Coordinates of C-alpha atoms in Angstrom, one line a residue:
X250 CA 10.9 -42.5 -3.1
X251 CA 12.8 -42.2 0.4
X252 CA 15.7 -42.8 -1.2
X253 CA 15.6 -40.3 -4.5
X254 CA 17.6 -37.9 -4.6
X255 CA 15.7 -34.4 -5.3
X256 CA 17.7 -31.5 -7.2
X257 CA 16.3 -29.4 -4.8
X258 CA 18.3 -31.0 -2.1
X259 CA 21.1 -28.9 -2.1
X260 CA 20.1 -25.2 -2.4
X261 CA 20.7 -22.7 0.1
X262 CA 17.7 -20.0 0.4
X263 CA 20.0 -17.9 2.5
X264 CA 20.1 -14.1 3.1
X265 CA 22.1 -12.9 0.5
X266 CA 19.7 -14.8 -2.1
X267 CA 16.3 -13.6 -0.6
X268 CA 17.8 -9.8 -1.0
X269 CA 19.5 -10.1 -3.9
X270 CA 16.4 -11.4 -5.7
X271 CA 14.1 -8.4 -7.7
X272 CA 10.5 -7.8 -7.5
X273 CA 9.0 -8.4 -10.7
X274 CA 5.4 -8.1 -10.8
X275 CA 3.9 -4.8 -8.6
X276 CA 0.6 -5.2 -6.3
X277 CA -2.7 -5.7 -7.3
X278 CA -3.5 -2.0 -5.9
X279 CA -0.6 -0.5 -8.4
X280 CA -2.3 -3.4 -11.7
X281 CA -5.3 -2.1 -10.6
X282 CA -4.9 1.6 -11.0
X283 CA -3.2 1.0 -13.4
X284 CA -5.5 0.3 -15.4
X285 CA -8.1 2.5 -14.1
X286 CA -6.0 5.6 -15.1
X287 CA -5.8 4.1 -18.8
X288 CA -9.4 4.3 -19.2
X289 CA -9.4 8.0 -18.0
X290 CA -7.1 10.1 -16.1
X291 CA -7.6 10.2 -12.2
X292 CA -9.0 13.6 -10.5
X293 CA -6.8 16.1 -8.7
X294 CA -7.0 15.8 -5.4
X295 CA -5.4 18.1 -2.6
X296 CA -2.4 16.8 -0.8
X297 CA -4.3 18.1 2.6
X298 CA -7.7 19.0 2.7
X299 CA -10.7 19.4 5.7
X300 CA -13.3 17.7 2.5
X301 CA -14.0 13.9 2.9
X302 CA -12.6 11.7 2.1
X303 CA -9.0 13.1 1.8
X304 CA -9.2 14.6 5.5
X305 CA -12.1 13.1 7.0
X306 CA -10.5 11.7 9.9
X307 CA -8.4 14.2 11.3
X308 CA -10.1 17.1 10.1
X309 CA -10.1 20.3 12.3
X310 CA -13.3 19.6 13.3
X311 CA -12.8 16.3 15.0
X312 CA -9.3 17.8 16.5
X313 CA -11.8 20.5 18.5
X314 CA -13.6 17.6 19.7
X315 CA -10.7 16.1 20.7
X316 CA -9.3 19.0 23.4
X317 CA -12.9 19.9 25.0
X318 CA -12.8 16.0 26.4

């Protein structure tokens, strides 16, 4: 065994062959919608809004809290 020779021996993972390489296969998030919106089509939502959950967190109301401290 110490004294086989590997195929593997030889390659070079440099940086030109990490970047060159494509991604094949996209996240679970993307499978996962995916699939979701084949059952039945996702809901608008707004690209900005004050109405959980799309601007919960830095709604106006929290902002007012915010400058009184």
């Amino acid at each position: 065994m110490a004294g086989e020779k590997d195929d593997f021996d030889e390659v070079v993972l440099d940086e030109d062959f990490i970047r060159s390489a494509g991604t094949s296969e996209p996240s679970a998030r993307a499978r996962m919608l995916a699939a979701k919106w084949q059952r039945e089509e996702p809901e608008p939502q707004p690209w900005r809004s004050d109405e959980p959950p799309a601007g919960w967190f830095f709604s106006k109301a929290r902002r007012r809290r915010w400058r009184r401290r």
